[in-house]
CSV table of C-alpha atoms and ligand atoms in Angstrom, one decimal:
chain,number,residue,atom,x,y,z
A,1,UNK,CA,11.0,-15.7,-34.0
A,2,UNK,CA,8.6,-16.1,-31.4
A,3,UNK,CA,8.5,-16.1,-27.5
A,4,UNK,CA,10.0,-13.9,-25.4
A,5,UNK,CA,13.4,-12.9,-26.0
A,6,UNK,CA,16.8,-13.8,-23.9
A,7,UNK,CA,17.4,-12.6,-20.7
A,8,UNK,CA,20.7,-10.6,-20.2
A,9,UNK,CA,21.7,-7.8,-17.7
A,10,UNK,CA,25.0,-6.1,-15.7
A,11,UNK,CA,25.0,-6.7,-11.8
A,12,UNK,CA,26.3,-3.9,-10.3
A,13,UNK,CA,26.4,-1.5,-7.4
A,14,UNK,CA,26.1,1.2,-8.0
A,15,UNK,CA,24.8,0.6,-11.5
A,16,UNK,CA,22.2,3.1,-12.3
A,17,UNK,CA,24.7,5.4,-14.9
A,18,UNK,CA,25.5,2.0,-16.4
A,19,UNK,CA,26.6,2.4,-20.6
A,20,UNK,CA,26.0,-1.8,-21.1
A,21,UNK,CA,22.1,-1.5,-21.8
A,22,UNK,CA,22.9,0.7,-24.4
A,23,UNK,CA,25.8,-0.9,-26.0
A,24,UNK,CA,24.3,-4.2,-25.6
A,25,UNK,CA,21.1,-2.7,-26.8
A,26,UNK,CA,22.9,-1.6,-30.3
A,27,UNK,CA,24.8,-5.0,-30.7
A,28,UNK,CA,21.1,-6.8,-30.5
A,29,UNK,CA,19.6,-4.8,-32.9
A,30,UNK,CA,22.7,-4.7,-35.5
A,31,UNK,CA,22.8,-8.4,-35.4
A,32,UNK,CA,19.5,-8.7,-35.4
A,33,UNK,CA,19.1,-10.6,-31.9
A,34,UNK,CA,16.4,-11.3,-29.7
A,35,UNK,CA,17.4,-10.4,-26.2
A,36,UNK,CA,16.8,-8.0,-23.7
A,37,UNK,CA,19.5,-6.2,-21.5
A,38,UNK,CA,19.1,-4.4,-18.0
A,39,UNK,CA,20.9,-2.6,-15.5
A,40,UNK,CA,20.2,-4.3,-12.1
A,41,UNK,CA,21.3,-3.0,-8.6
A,42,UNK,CA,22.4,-5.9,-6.4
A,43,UNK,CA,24.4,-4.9,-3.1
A,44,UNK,CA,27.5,-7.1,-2.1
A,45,UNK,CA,25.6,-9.6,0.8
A,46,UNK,CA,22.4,-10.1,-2.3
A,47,UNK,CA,24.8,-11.0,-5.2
A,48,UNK,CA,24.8,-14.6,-4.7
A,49,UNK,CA,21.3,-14.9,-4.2
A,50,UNK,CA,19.9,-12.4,-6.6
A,51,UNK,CA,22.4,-14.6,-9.1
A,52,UNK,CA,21.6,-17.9,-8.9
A,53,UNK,CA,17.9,-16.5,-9.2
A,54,UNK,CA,18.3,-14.4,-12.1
A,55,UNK,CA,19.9,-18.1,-13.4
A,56,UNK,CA,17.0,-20.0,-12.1
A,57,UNK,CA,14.3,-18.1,-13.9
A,58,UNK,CA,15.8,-18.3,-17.3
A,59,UNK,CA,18.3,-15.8,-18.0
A,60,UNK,CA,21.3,-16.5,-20.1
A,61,UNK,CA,23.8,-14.1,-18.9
A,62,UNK,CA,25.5,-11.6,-17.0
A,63,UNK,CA,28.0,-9.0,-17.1
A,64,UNK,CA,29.3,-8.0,-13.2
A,65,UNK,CA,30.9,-4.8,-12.6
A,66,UNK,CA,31.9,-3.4,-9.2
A,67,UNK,CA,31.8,-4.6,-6.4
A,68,UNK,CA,30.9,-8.1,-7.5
A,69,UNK,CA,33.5,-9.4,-9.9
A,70,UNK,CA,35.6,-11.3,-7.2
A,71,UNK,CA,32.1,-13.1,-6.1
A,72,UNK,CA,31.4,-13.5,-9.2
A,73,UNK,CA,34.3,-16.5,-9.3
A,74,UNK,CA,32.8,-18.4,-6.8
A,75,UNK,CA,29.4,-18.6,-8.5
A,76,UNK,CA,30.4,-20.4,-11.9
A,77,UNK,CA,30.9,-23.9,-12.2
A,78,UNK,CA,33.7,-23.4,-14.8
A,79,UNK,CA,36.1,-20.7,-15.3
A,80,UNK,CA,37.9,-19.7,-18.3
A,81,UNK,CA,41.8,-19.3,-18.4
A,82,UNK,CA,41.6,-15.9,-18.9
A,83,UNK,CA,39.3,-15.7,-15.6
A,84,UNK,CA,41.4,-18.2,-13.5
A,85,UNK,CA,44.1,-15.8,-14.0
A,86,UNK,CA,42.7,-12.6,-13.7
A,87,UNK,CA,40.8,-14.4,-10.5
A,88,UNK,CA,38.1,-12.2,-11.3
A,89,UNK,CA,34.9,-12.7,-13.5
A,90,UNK,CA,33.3,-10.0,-15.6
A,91,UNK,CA,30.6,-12.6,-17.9
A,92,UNK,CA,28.6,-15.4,-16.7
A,93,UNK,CA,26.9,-17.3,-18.9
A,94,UNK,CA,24.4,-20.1,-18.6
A,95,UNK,CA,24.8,-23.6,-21.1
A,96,UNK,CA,22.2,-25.8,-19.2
A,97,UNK,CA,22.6,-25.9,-15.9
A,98,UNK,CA,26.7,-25.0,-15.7
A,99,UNK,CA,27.3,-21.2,-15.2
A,100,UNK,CA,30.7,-20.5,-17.0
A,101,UNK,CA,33.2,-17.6,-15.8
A,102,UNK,CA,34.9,-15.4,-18.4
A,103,UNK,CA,36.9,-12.3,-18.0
A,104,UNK,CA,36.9,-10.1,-21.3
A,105,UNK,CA,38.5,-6.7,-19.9
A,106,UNK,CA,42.4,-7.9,-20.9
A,107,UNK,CA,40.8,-8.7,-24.6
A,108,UNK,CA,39.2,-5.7,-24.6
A,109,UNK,CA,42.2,-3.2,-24.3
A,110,UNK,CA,43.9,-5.3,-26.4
A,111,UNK,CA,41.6,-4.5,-29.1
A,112,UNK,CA,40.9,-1.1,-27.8
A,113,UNK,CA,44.6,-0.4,-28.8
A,114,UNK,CA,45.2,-2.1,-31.8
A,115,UNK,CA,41.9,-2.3,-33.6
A,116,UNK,CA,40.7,1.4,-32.5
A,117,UNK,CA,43.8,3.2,-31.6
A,118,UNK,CA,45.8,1.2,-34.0
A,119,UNK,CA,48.8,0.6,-31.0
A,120,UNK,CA,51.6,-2.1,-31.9
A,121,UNK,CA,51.9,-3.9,-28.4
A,122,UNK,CA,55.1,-6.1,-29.5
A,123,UNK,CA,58.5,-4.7,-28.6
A,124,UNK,CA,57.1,-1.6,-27.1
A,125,UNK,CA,58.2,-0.5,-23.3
A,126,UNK,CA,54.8,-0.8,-21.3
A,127,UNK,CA,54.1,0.9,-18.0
A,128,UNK,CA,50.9,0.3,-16.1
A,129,UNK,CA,50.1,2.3,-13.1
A,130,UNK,CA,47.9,0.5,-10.3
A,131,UNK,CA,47.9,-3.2,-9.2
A,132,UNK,CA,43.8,-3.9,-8.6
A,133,UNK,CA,41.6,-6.0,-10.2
A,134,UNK,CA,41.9,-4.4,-13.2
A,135,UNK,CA,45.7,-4.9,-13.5
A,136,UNK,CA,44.8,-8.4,-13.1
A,137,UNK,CA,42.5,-8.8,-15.7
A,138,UNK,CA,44.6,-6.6,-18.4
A,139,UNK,CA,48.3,-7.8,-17.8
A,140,UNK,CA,48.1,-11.7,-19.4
A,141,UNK,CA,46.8,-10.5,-23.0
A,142,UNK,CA,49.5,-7.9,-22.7
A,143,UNK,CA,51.5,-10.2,-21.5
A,144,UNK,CA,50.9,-12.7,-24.3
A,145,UNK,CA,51.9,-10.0,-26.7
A,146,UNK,CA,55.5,-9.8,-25.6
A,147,UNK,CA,55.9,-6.5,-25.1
A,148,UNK,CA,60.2,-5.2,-24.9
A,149,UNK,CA,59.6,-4.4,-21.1
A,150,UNK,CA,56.5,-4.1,-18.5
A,151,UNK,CA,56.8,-2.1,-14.9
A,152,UNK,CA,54.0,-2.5,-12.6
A,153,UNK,CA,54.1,0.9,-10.4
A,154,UNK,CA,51.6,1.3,-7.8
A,155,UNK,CA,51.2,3.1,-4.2
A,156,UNK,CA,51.9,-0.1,-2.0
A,157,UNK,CA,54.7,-1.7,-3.9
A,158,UNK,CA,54.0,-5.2,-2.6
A,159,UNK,CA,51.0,-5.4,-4.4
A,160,UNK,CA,52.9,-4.4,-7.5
A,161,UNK,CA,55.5,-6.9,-6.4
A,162,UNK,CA,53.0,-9.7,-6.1
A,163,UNK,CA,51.3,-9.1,-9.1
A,164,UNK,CA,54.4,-9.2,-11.1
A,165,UNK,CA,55.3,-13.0,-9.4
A,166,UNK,CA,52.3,-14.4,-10.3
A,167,UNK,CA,52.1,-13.4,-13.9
A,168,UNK,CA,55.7,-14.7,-14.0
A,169,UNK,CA,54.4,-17.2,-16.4
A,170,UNK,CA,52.7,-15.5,-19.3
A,171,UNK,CA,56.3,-13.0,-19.3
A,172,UNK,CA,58.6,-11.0,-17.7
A,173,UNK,CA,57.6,-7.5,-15.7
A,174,UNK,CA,58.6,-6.0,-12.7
A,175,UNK,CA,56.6,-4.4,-9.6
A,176,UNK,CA,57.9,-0.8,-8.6
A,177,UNK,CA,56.7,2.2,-6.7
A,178,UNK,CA,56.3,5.4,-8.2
A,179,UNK,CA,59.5,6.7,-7.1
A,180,UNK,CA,61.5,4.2,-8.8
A,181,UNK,CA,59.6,4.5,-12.4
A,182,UNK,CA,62.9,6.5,-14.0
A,183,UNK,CA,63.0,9.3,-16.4
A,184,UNK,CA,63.1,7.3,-19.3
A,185,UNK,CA,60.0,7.8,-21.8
A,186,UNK,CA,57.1,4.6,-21.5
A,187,UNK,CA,55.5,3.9,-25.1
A,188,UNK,CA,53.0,3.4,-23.6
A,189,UNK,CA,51.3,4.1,-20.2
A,190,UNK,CA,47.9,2.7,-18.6
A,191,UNK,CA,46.4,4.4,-15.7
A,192,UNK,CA,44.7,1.6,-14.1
A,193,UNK,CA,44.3,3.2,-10.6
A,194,UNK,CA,41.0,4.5,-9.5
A,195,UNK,CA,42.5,7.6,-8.7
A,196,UNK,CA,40.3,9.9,-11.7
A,197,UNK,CA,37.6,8.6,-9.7
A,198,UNK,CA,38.3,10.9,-7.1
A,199,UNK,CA,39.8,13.5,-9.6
A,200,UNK,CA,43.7,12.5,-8.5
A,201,UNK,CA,46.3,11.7,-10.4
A,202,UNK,CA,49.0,9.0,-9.6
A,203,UNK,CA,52.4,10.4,-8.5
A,204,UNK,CA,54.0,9.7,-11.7
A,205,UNK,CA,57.6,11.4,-12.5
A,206,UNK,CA,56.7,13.5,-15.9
A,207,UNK,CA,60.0,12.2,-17.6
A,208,UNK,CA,58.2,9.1,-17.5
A,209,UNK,CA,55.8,11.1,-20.8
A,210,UNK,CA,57.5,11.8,-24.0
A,211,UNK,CA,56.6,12.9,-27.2
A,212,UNK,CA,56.2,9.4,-28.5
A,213,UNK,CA,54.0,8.5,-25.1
A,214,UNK,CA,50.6,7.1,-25.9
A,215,UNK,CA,48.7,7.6,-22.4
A,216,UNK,CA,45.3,5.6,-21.5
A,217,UNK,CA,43.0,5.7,-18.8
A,218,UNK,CA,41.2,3.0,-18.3
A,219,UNK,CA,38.6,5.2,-16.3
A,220,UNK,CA,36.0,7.3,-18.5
A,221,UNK,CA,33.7,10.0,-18.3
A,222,UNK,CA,31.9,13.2,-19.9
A,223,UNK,CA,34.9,14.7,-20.0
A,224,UNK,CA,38.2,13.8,-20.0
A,225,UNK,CA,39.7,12.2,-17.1
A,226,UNK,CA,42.5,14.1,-14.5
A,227,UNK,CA,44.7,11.6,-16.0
A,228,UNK,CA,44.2,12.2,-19.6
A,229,UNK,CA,44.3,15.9,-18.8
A,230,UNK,CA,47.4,16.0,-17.0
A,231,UNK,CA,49.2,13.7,-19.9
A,232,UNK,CA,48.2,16.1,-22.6
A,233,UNK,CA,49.6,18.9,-20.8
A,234,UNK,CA,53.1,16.8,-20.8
A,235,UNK,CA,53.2,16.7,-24.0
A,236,UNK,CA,52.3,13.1,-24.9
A,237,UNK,CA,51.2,12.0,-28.4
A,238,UNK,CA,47.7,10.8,-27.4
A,239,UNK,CA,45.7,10.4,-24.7
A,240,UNK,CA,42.6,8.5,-24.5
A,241,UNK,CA,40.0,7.3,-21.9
A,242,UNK,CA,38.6,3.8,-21.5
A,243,UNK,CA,35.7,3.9,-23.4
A,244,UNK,CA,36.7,2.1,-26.1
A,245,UNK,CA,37.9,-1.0,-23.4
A,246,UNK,CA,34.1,-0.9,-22.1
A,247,UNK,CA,32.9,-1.4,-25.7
A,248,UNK,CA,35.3,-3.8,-27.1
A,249,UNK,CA,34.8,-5.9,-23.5
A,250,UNK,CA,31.5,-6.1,-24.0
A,251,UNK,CA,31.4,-7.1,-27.7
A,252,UNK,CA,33.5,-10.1,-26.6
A,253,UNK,CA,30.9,-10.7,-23.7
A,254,UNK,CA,28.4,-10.5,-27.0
A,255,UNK,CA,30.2,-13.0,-28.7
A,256,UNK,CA,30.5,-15.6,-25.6
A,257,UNK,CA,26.7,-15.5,-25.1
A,258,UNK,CA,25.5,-15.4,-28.6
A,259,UNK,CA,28.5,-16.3,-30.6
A,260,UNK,CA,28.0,-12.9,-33.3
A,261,UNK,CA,30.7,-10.7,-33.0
A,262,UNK,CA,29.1,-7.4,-33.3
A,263,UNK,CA,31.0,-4.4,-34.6
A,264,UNK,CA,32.2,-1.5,-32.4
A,265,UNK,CA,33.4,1.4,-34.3
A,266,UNK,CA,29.6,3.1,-34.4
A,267,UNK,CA,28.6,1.6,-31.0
A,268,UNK,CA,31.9,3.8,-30.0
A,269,UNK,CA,31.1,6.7,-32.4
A,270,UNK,CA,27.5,6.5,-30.6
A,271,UNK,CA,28.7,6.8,-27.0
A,272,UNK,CA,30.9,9.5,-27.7
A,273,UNK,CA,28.3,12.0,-29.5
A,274,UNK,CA,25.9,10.9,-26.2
A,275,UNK,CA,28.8,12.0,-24.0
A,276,UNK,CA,28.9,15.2,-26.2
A,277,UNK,CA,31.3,15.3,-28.8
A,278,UNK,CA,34.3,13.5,-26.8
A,279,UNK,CA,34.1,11.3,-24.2
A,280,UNK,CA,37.6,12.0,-23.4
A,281,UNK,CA,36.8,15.7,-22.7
A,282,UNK,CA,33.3,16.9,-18.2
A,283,UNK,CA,32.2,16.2,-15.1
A,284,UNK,CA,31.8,12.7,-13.5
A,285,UNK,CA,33.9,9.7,-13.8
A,286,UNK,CA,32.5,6.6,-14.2
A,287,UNK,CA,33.4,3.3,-12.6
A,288,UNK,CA,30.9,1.0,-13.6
A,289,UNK,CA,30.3,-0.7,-17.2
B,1,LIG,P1,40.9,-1.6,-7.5
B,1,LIG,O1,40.2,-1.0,-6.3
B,1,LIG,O2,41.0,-3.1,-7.5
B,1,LIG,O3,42.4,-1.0,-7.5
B,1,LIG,C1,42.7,0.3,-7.4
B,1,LIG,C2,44.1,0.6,-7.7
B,1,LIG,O4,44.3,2.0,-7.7
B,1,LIG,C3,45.1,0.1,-6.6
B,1,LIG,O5,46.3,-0.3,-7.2
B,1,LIG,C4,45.3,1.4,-5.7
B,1,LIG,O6,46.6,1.4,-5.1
B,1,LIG,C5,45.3,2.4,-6.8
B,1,LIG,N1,44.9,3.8,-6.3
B,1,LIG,C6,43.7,4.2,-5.8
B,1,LIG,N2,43.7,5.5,-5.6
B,1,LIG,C7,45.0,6.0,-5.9
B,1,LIG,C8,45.6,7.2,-5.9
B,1,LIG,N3,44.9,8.3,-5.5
B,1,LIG,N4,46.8,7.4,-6.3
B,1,LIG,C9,47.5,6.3,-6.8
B,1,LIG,N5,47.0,5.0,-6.8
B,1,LIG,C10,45.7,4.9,-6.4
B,1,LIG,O7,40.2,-1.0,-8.8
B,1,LIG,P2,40.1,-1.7,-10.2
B,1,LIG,O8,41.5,-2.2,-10.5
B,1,LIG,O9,39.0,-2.6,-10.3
B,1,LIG,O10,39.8,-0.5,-11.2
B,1,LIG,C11,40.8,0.5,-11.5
B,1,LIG,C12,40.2,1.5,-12.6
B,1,LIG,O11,40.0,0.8,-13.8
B,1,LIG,C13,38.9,2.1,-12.2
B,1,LIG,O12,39.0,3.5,-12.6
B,1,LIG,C14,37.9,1.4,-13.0
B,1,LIG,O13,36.7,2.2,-13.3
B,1,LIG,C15,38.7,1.1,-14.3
B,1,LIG,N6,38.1,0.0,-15.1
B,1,LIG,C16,37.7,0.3,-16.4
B,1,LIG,C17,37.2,-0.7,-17.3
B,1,LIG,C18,36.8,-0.3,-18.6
B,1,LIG,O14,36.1,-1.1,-19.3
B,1,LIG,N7,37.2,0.8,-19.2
B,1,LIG,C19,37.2,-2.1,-16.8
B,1,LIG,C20,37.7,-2.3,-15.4
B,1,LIG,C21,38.1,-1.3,-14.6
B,1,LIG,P3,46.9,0.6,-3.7
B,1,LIG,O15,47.1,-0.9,-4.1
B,1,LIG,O16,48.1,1.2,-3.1
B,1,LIG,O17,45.6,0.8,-2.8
């Protein structure tokens, strides 16, 4: 093949600790594509612009990560179900002249848990902590997967509240505060608050952790998260850190632009030894993809 290759990249801000060059970087070269993929620094007022120019001069796709994934709606042409819902956009990519919306981080931890951590979704109690964007984007494919009950707890309730209403559709689960979570034991238990960001951990009663509990923070790091480390020392069967959602989201990102599904397992393996031995066990948290 000759010319230059395909232009991709992550819009972000920050971005410079980004992990999707390198991921990205490993699918290319396992599947044998010709693309390049970089990290680019774009602050909140120069998204649009920086955008539709990055689109103007050829390239063929985006990932957005923080701040820029609400914006990031307004830009495409056409959404995706999975993006009208989530009302957020994590992939852009160009056919022609239409830029097309996607959201992959729902699809993502879906596979995260049952590809990688082998988790049966169906019939199990389900308890996610935080009502953000990520919430959003995560609770339709669990959702979809019927799951025997789902309890939105977060800090303002309302939120919670509101987010449970307008999923109404895809299935049945309920917006509480903290407080009201019980003492009966989750199967499972995602931490979708960006408190490990800031080293906190969200006021969760510990009956809410038993043996059977599998616990997963979607935030990630060097080491493993306040989150993670506070659920191992309640005794819950596993707990594991979001890594595997940023690699499995952006394998689906892959697959939109170049339609090869790439595997994950190394790309995974890979990340882990580069974060020294375990991702889930040191010092900063990331936010970014
Ligand atoms: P948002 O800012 O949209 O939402 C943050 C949520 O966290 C809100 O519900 C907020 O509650 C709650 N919160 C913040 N601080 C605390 C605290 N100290 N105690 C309890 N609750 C708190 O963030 P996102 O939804 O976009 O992101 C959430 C997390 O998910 C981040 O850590 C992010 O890095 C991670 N993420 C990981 C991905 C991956 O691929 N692994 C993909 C996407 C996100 P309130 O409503 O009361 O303010």
């Amino acid at each position: 093949m000759s010319g230059a290759p395909d232009q991709y990249g992550v819009f972000g801000h920050p971005v410079g600790h980004s992990l999707s060059p390198f991921i990205h970087g490993l699918f290319a070269r396992d599947t044998g594509q010709q693309m390049s993929y970089r990290a680019y620094d774009v602050s909140a007022p120069d998204f649009v612009a920086r955008a539709r120019a990055f689109f103007a001069a050829g390239g063929r796709g985006l990932n957005i990560t923080l701040p820029h994934k609400l914006a990031a709606v307004g830009l495409a042409h056409q959404l995706s179900e999975r993006a009208t819902r989530a009302a957020a956009v994590n992939t852009l990519a160009r056919h022609g002249d239409e830029i097309r919306g996607d959201n992959t981080d729902g699809v993502g931890l879906v596979r995260d848990l049952r590809d990688n951590l082998h988790f049966v979704i169906s019939g199990r109690r389900i308890l996610i902590l935080g009502a953000g964007g990520a919430t959003r984007g995560v609770l339709g494919p669990l959702l979809e997967l019927a799951p025997a009950a789902l309890a939105i707890a977060n800090r303002t309730v309302e939120r919670a509240a509101a987010l449970a209403a307008d999923f109404a559709a895809c299935g049945a689960s309920e917006g509480l505060g903290f407080a009201q979570v019980g003492k009966v034991a989750f199967d499972l238990i995602i931490n979708a608050t960006s408190a490990s960001l800031s080293g906190e951990i969200p006021p969760l009663p510990k009956e809410a952790i038993g043996p059977h509990t599998v616990c997963y923070d979607l935030a990630y790091g060097r080491s493993a998260t306040a989150f993670v480390t506070w659920a191992r020392s309640c005794g819950c069967a596993r707990a594991v850190s979001g890594l595997g959602m940023l690699v499995e989201q952006a394998a689906e990102s892959f697959y939109l632009w170049r339609g090869v599904r790439p595997q994950t397992a190394h790309v995974l393996a890979a990340l882990r030894e580069r974060a020294g031995a375990s991702a889930e066990g040191a010092s900063s948290v990331s936010s970014r993809s």
